[in-house]
Amino acid sequence: MHDELTEMDIQKMKEEIEHRIKVLRPQLLAEVKRTREYGDLSENYEYKAAKQEKNRNESRIRYLQSMIDTAVIIKKDTAEDSVGLFDRVTIFIPSMNMTKTWQITTTLRIDVLAGIISKESPMGKALLGKKVGDIVHIDAAVPYDCEIKAIEKCEDTGELPINKW
């Protein structure tokens, strides 16, 4: 499976890889070396923790590189009056009498608690390409309808960080 990512996603991942290789890796290796000198490795918690942190860093580097290697680059190419990638969409959900604003982004930069959802999520899929006034059916665990009240056109400024998971 290929992840659909933007040029900014790729750039941010490359920057993180560079930081992890040039800054974190030497620090973590030095910590492993320092804690190894404490003696008996079978009871040396500091050494085990340092190795785990070093391994997490290496795992993250491999994960990011794999994402870059398999990514499909996408561009924002929606009409000015319809919902596109990085746009903020205000919706009204009649069944809950609630108004909510979501920003749609790629899977690497979601933060649902901050109102940032993936274009692959049920909400993101349903909203992309729609216009103000459209009634949209959201196919979630409990399906519901909502109405698009407003679209704020946004660009990928790079301020949304890459998730650390």
CSV table of C-alpha atoms in Angstrom, one decimal, residues 78 81-84 124-131 134 148:
chain,number,residue,atom,x,y,z
A,78,THR,CA,-9.6,21.3,-6.2
A,81,ASP,CA,-15.7,26.6,-4.3
A,82,SER,CA,-15.3,22.9,-3.1
A,83,VAL,CA,-13.5,21.2,-0.2
A,84,GLY,CA,-9.9,20.3,-0.9
A,124,GLY,CA,-12.6,13.4,5.2
A,125,LYS,CA,-13.7,11.2,2.3
A,126,ALA,CA,-17.2,12.4,2.5
A,127,LEU,CA,-16.3,16.1,2.5
A,128,LEU,CA,-13.7,16.2,-0.2
A,129,GLY,CA,-15.0,17.8,-3.4
A,130,LYS,CA,-18.3,19.0,-1.8
A,131,LYS,CA,-19.6,22.6,-1.8
A,134,ASP,CA,-24.3,20.2,0.2
A,148,ILE,CA,-21.5,22.1,4.8
